[in-house]
mmCIF file of C-alpha atoms in Angstrom:
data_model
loop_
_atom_site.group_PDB
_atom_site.id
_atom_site.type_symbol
_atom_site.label_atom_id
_atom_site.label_comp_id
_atom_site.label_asym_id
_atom_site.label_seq_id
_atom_site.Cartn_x
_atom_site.Cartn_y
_atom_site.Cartn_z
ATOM 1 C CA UNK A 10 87.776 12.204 57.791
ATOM 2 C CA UNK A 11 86.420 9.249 55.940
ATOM 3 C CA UNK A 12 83.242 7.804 57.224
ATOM 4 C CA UNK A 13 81.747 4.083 57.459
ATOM 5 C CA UNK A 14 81.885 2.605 54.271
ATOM 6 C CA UNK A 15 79.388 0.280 53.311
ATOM 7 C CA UNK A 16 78.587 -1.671 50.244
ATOM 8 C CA UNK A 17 76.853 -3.030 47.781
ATOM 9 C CA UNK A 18 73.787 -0.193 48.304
ATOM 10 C CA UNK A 19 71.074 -2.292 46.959
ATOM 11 C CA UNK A 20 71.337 -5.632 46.489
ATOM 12 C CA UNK A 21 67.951 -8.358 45.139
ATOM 13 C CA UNK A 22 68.055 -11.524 45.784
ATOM 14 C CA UNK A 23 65.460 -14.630 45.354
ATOM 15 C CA UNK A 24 64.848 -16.495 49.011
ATOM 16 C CA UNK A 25 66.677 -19.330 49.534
ATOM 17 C CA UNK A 26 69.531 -17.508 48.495
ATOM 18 C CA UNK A 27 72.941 -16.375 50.213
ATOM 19 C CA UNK A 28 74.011 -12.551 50.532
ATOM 20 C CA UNK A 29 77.311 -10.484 52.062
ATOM 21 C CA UNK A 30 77.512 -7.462 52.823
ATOM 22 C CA UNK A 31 80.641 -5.668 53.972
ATOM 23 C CA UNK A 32 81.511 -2.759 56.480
ATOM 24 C CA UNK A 33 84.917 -0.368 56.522
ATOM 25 C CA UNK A 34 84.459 1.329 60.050
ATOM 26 C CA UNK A 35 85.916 4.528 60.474
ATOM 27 C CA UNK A 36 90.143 4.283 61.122
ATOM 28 C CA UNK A 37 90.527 3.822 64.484
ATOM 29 C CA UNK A 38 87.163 2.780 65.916
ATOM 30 C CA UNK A 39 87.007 -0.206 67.779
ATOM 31 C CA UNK A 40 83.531 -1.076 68.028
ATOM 32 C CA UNK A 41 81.594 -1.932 64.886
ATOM 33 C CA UNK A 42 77.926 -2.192 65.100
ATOM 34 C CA UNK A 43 75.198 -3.967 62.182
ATOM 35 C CA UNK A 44 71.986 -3.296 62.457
ATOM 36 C CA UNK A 45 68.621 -4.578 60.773
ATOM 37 C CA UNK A 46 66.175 -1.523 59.613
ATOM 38 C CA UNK A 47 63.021 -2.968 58.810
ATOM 39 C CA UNK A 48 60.768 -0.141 56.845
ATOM 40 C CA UNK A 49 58.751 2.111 59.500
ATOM 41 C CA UNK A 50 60.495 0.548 62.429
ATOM 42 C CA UNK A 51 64.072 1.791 64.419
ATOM 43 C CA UNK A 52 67.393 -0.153 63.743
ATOM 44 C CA UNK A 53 67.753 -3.479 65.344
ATOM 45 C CA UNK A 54 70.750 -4.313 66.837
ATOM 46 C CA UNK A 55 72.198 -7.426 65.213
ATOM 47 C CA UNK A 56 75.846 -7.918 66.274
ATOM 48 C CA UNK A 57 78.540 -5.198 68.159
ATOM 49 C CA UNK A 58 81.709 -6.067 68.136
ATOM 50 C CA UNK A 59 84.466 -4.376 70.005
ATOM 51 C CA UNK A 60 88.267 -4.813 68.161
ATOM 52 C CA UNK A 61 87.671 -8.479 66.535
ATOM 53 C CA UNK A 62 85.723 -9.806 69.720
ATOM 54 C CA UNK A 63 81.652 -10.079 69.661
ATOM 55 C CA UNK A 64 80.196 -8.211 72.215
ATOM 56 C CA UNK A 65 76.594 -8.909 71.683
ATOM 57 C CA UNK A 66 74.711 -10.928 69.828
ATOM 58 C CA UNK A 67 71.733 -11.916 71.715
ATOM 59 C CA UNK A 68 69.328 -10.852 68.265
ATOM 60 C CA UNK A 69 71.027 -12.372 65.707
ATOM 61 C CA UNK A 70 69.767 -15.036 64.442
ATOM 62 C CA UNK A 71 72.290 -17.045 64.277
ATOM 63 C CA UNK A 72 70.905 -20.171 62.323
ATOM 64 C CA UNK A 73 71.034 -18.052 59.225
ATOM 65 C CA UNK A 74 73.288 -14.849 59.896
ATOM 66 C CA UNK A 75 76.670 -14.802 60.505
ATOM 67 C CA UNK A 76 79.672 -12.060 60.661
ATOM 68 C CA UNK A 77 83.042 -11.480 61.365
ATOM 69 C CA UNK A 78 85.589 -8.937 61.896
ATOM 70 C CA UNK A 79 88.696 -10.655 61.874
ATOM 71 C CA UNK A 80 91.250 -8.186 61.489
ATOM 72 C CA UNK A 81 89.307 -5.827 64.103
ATOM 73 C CA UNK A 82 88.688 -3.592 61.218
ATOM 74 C CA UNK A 83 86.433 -4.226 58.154
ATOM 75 C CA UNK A 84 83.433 -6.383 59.323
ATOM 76 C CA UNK A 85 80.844 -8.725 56.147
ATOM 77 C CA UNK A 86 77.318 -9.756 57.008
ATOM 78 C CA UNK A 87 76.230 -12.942 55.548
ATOM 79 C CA UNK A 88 72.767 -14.014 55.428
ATOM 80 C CA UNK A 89 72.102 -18.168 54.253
ATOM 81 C CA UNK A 90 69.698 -18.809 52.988
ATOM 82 C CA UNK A 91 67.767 -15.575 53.303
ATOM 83 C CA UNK A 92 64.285 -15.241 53.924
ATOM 84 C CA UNK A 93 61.435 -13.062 52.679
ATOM 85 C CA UNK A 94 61.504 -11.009 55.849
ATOM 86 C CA UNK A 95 65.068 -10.736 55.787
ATOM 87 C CA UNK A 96 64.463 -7.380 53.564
ATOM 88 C CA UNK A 97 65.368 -4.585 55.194
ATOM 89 C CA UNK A 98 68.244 -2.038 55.017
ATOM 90 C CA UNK A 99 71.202 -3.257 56.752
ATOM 91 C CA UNK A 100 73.477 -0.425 58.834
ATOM 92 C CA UNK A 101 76.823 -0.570 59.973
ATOM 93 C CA UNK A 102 77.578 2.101 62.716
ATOM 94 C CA UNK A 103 81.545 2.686 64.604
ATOM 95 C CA UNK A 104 82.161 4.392 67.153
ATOM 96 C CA UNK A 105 85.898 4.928 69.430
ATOM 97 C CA UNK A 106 85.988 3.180 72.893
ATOM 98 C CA UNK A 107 85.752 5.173 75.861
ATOM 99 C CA UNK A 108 82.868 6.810 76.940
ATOM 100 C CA UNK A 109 79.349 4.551 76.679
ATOM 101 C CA UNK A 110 77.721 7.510 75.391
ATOM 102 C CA UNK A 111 80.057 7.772 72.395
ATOM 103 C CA UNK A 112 78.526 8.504 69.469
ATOM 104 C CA UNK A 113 78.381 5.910 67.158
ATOM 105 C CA UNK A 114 78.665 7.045 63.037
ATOM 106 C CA UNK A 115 76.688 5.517 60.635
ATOM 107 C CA UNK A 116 77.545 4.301 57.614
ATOM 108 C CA UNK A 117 74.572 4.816 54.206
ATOM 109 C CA UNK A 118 73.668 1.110 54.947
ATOM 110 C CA UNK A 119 73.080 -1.781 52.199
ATOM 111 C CA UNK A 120 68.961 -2.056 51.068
ATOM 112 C CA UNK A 121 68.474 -5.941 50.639
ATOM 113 C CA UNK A 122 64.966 -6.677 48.937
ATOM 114 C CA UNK A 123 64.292 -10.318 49.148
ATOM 115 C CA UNK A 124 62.174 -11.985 45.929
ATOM 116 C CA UNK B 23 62.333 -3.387 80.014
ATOM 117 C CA UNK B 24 64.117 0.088 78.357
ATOM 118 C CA UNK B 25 61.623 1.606 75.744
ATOM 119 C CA UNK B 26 61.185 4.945 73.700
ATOM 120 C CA UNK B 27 58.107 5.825 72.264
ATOM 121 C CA UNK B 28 57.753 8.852 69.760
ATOM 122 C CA UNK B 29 54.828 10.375 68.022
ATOM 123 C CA UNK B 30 53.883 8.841 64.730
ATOM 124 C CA UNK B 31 54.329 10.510 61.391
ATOM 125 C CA UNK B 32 54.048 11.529 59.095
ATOM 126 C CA UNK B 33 54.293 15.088 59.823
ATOM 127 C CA UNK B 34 53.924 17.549 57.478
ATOM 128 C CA UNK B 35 54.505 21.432 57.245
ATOM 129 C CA UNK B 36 54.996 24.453 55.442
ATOM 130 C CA UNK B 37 58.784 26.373 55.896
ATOM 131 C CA UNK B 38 58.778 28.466 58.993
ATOM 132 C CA UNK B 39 56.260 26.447 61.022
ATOM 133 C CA UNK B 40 57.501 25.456 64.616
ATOM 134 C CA UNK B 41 57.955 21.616 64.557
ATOM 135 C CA UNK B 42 57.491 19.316 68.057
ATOM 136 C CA UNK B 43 58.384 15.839 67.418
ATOM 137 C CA UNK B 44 57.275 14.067 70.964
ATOM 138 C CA UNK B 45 59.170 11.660 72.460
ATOM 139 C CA UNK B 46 58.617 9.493 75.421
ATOM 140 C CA UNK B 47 60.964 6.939 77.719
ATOM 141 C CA UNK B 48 61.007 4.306 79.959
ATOM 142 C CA UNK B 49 63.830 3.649 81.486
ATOM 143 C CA UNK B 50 65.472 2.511 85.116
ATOM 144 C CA UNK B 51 67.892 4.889 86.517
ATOM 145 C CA UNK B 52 69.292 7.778 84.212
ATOM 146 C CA UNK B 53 69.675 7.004 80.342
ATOM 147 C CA UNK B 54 71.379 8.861 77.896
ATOM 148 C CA UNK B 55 68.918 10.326 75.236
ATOM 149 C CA UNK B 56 69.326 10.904 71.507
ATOM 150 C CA UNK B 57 67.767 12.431 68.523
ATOM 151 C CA UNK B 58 69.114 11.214 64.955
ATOM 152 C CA UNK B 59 68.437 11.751 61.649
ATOM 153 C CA UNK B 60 68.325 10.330 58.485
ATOM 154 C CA UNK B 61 68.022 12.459 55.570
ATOM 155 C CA UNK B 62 66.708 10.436 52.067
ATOM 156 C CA UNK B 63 69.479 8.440 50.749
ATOM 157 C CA UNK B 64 71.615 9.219 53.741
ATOM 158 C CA UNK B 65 72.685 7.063 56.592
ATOM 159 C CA UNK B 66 71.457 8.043 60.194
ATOM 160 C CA UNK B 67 73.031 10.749 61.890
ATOM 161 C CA UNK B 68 73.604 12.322 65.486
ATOM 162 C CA UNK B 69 71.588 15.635 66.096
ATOM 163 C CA UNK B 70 71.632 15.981 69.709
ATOM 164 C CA UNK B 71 72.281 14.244 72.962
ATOM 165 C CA UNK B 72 71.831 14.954 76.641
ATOM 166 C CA UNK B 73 73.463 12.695 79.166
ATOM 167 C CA UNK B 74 71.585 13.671 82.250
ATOM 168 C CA UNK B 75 68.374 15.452 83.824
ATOM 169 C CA UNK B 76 67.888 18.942 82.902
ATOM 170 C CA UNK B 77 70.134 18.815 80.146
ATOM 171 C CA UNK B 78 69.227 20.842 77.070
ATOM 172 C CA UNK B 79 70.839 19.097 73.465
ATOM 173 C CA UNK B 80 70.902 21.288 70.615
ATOM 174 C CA UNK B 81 72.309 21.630 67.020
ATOM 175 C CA UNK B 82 71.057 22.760 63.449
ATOM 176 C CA UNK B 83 68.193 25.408 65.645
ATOM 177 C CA UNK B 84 66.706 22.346 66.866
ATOM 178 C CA UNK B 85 66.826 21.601 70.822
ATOM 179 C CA UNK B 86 65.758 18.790 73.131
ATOM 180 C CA UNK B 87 65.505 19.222 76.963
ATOM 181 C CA UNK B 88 66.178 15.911 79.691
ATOM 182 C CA UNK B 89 62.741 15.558 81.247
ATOM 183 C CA UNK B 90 63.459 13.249 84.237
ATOM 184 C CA UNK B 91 59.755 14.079 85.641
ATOM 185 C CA UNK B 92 57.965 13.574 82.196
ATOM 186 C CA UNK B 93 60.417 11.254 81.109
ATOM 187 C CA UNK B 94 60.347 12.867 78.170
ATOM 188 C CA UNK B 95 62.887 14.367 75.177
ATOM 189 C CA UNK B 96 60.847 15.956 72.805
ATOM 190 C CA UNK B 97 62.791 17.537 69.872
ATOM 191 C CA UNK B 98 61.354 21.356 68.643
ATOM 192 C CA UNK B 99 62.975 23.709 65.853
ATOM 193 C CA UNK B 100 60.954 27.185 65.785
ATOM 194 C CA UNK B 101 61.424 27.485 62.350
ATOM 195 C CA UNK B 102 61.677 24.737 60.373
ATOM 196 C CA UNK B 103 63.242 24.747 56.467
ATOM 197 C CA UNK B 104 62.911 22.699 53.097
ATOM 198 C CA UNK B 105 66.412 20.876 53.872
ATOM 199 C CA UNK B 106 64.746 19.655 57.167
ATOM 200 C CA UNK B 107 62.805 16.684 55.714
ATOM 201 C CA UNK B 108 63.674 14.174 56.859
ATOM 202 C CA UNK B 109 62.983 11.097 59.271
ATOM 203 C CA UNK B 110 64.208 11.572 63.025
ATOM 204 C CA UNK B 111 65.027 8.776 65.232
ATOM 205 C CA UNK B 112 64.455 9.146 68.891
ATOM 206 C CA UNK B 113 66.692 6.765 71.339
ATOM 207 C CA UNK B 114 68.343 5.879 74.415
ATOM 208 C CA UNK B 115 71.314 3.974 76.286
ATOM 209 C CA UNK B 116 70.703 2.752 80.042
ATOM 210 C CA UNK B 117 73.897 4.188 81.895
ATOM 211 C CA UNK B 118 74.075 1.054 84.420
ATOM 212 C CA UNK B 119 73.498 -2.277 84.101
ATOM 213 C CA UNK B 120 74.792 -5.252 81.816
ATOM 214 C CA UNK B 121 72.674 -3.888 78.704
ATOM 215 C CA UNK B 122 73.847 -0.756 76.994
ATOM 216 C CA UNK B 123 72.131 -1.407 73.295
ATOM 217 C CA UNK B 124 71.040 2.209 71.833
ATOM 218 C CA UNK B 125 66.856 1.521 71.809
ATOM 219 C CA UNK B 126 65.036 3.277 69.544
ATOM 220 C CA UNK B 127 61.838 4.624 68.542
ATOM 221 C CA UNK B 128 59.961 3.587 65.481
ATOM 222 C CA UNK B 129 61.112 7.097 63.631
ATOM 223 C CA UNK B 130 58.889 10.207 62.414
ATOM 224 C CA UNK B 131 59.106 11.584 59.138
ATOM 225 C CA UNK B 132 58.756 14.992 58.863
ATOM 226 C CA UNK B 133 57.981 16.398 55.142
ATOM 227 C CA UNK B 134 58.419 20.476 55.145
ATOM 228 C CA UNK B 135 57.131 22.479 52.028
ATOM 229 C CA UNK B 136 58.117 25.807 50.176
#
């Protein structure tokens, strides 16, 4: 079985400007998850979406991130304009509905280093 | 609010050594509790759950028991190896309630030598 797919890896950008990053959940999960990893800290939950409906969102900022799943199956990221404490790696986790303990699969997540 | 505190790293030992990564909760109610890993390079993995009180996760010879009266879910391995460095991730989910975000802990690293 094929697991989350995530890409670019790396990506460097100066601030001020704009970044994607894109998600291909494992088939058949309906919940997609992005987090924020700052270095030495846990993931932060940015956005979890369940089919191609937002489920939470309460810590994303939203005056400069955005996403979207629209087809309720790959999911992008887009930061604009970034910021220098916008570095971080960025993780996209899926997991099947059902169960709230579910386990949710983890994808090798996009590094972003801000400039 | 729902919290998880776990020991800070890094830790370091020698192949063989017993490894106790601590990890404490607070929580209303009954959470589910998790240990993941992330080896270098790698994205974060499950290692082991437990759902409720009592309940003893395990995988890989490592093993974490439900501590309702500690509220604690510290992770052990009696014998730890090379391929075991890594950094570990302890979290939870509330069972009840509106809010059922994973929280997580700020992460050990744990650096094992020949």
């Amino acid at each position: 079985e094929a697991g989350v797919a995530q890409s670019p890896r790396y990506k460097i950008i100066e601030k001020r400007q704009s970044v994607a990053f894109w998600c291909n959940p494992i088939s058949g999960h309906a919940t997609l998850y992005w987090y924020q990893q700052i270095l030495g800290q846990g993931p932060k939950l940015l956005i979890q979406f369940q089919n191609n409906g937002v489920v939470d969102d309460s810590q994303l900022p939203k005056d400069r991130f955005s996403a979207e799943r629209l087809k309720g199956v790959d999911s992008t990221l887009k930061i604009q304009p970034a910021k220098l404490e916008d570095s971080a790696v960025y993780l996209c986790a899926s997991s099947p509905l059902g169960r709230v303990e579910n386990e949710q699969f983890f994808g090798p997540g996009t590094r972003l280093t801000v400039l | 609010g729902n919290s998880v505190t776990q020991m800070e790293g890094p830790v370091t030992l020698s192949e063989e050594a017993f490894l106790t990564i601590n990890c404490t909760y607070t929580a209303t109610g009954y959470p589910s509790l998790f240990w993941y890993v992330q080896y270098p390079g790698e994205g974060l993995q499950l290692l082991l759950k437990a759902t409720k009180a009592d309940d003893k996760g395990s995988n890989k010879g490592f093993e974490a028991t439900y501590r309702k009266e500690t509220t604690s879910f510290h992770l052990e391995k009696g014998s730890v190896q090379v391929s075991d460095s890594a950094v570990y991730f302890c979290a939870l989910r509330a069972n009840a309630g509106n809010n059922r975000k994973l929280i997580w802990g700020l992460g050990t690293s744990l650096a094992v030598n020949p």
